[in-house]
Tab-separated table of C-alpha atoms in Angstrom:
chain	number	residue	atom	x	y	z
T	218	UNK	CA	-168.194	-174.097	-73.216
T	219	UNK	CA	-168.492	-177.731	-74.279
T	220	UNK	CA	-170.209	-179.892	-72.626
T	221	UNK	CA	-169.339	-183.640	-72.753
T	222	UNK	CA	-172.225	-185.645	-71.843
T	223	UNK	CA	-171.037	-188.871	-70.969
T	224	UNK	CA	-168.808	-187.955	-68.401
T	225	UNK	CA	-171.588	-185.134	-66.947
T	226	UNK	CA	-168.610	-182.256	-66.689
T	227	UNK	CA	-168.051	-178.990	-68.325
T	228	UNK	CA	-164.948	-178.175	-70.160
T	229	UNK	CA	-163.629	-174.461	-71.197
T	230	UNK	CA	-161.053	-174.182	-73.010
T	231	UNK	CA	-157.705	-171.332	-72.138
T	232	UNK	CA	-154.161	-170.906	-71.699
T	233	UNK	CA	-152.009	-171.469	-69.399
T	234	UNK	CA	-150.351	-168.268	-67.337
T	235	UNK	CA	-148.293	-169.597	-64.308
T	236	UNK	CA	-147.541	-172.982	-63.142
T	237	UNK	CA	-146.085	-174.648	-60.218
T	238	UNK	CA	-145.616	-177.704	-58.192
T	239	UNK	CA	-148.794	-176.702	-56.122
T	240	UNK	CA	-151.005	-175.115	-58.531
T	241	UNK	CA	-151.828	-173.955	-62.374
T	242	UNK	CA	-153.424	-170.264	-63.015
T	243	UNK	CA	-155.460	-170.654	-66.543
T	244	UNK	CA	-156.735	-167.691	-68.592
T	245	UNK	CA	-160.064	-168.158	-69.739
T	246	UNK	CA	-161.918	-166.529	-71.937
T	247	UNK	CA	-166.231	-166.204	-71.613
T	248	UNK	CA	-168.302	-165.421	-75.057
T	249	UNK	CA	-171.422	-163.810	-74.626
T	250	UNK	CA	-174.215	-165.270	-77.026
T	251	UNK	CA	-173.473	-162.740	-79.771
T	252	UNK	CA	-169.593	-162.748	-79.669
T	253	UNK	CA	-170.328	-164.164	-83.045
T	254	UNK	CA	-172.044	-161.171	-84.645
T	255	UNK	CA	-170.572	-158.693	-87.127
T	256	UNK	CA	-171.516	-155.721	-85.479
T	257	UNK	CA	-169.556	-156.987	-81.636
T	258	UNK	CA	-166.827	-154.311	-82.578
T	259	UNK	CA	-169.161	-151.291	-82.255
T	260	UNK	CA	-172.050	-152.953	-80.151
T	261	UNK	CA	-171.680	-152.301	-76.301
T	262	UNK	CA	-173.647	-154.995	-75.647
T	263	UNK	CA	-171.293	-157.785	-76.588
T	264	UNK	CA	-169.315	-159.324	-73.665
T	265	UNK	CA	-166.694	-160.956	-73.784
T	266	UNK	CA	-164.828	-161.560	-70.229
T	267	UNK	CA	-161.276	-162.896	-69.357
T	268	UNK	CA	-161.463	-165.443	-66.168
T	269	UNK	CA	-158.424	-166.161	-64.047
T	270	UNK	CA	-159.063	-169.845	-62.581
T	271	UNK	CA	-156.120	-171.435	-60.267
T	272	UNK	CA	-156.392	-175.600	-60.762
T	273	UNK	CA	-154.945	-177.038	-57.529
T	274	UNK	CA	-152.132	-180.232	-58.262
T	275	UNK	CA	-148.811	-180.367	-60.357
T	276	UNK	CA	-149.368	-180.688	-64.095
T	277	UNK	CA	-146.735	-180.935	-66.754
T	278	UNK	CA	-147.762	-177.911	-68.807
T	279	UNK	CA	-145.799	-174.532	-69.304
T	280	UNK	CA	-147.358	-170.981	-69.609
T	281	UNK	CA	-148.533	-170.345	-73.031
T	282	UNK	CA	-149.804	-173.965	-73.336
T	283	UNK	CA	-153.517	-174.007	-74.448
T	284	UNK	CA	-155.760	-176.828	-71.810
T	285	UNK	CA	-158.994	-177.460	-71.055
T	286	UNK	CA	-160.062	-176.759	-67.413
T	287	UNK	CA	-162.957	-179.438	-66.440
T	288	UNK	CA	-165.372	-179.398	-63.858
T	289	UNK	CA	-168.161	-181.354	-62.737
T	290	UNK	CA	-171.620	-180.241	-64.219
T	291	UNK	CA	-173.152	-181.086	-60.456
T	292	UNK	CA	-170.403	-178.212	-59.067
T	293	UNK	CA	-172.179	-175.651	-61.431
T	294	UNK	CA	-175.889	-176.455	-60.323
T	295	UNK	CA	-174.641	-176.050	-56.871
T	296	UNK	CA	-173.173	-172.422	-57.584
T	297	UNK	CA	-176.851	-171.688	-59.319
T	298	UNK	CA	-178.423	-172.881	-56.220
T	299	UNK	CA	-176.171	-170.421	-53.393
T	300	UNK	CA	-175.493	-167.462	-55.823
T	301	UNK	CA	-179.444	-167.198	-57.696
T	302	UNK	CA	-182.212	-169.793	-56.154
T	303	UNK	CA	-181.804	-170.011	-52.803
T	304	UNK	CA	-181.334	-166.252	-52.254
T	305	UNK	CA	-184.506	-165.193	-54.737
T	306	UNK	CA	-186.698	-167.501	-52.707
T	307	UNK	CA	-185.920	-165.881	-49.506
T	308	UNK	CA	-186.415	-162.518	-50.774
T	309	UNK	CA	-190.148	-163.949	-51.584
T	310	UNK	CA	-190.904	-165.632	-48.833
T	311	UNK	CA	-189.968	-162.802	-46.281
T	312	UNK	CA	-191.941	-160.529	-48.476
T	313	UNK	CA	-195.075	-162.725	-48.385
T	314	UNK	CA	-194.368	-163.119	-44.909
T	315	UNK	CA	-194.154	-159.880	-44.053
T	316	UNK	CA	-197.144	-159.121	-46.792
T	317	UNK	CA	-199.226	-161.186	-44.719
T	318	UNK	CA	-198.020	-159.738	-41.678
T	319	UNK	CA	-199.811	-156.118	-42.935
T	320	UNK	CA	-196.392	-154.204	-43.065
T	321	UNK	CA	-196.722	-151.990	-45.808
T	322	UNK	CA	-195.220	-152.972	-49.463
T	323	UNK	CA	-192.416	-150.090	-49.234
T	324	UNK	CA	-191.326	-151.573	-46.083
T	325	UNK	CA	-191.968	-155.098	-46.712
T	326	UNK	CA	-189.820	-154.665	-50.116
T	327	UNK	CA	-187.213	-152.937	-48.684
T	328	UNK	CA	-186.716	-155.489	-46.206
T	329	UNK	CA	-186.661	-158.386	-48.184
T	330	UNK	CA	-184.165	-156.642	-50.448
T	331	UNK	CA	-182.033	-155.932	-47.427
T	332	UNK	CA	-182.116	-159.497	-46.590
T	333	UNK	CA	-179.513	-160.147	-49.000
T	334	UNK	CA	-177.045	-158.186	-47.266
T	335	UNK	CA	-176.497	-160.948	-44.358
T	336	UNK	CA	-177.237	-163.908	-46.967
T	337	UNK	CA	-173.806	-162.481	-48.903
T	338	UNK	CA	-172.122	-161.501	-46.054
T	339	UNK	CA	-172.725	-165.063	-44.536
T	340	UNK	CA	-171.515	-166.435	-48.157
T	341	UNK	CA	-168.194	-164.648	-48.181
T	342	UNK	CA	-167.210	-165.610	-44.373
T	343	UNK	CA	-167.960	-169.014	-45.447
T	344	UNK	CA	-166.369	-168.898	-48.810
T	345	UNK	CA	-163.454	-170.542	-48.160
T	346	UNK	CA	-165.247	-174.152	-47.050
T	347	UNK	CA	-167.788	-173.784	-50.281
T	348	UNK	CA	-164.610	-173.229	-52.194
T	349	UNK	CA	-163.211	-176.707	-51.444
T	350	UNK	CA	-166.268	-178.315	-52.460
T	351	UNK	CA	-165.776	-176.395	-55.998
T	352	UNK	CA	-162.503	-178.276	-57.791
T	353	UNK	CA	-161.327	-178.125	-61.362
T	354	UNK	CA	-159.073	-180.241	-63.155
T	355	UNK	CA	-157.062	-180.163	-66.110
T	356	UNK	CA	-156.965	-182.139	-69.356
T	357	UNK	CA	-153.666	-180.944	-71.383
């Protein structure tokens, strides 16, 4: 991941797999933090994980070509905020709530663990709308 920091996106670099006059499906390609090491062969603790990422418009590009697929650094802090903040601050506040509320700490950490459930379940029907907000682009 590069991040350019002029232009405030974030760039990762792949290759191309399918193109079209709608859309381009990029292969890219996420390093853990010690993809570098000696030992990542035989370590189980290395990761290194292939994304699939469609970039919506016609590009002039072929499968095999390498790009760089660019998104605004704003987009990410948003996916931070939905996927991790937002839902680890409910979880605390409806257990101090319910704390408070003298339910016992089983019950009261079950429950905030189970409110999760609907928070996801409300992300995925939505998913679609939050998913237009979320656009790539693609420098060649």
């Amino acid at each position: 991941m590069k991040n350019s920091s002029d232009s405030e996106t974030i760039n990762h670099d792949g290759i191309v797999l399918k193109a079209d006059d709608k859309s381009v499906t990029v292969s890219i390609t996420s390093l853990s933090a010690c993809a570098g090491c000696h030992a990542e062969g035989v370590c189980g603790l290395s990761g290194k994980e292939e994304k699939i990422i469609n970039v919506s418009g016609k590009y002039n590009v072929k499968p095999g070509d390498r790009v760089s697929v660019m998104m605004q650094q704003s987009m990410g802090h948003t996916a931070l905020l939905l996927g991790y903040i937002l839902p680890l601050f409910l979880v605390v506040i409806f257990l101090v709530c319910l704390v408070s509320l003298k339910a016992s700490e089983l019950v009261a950490g079950i429950a905030s663990v189970a409110l999760l459930i609907p928070y996801y379940i409300i992300l995925y029907f939505f998913r679609k709308r939050i998913n237009r907000k979320f656009t790539f682009t693609l420098k060649v």
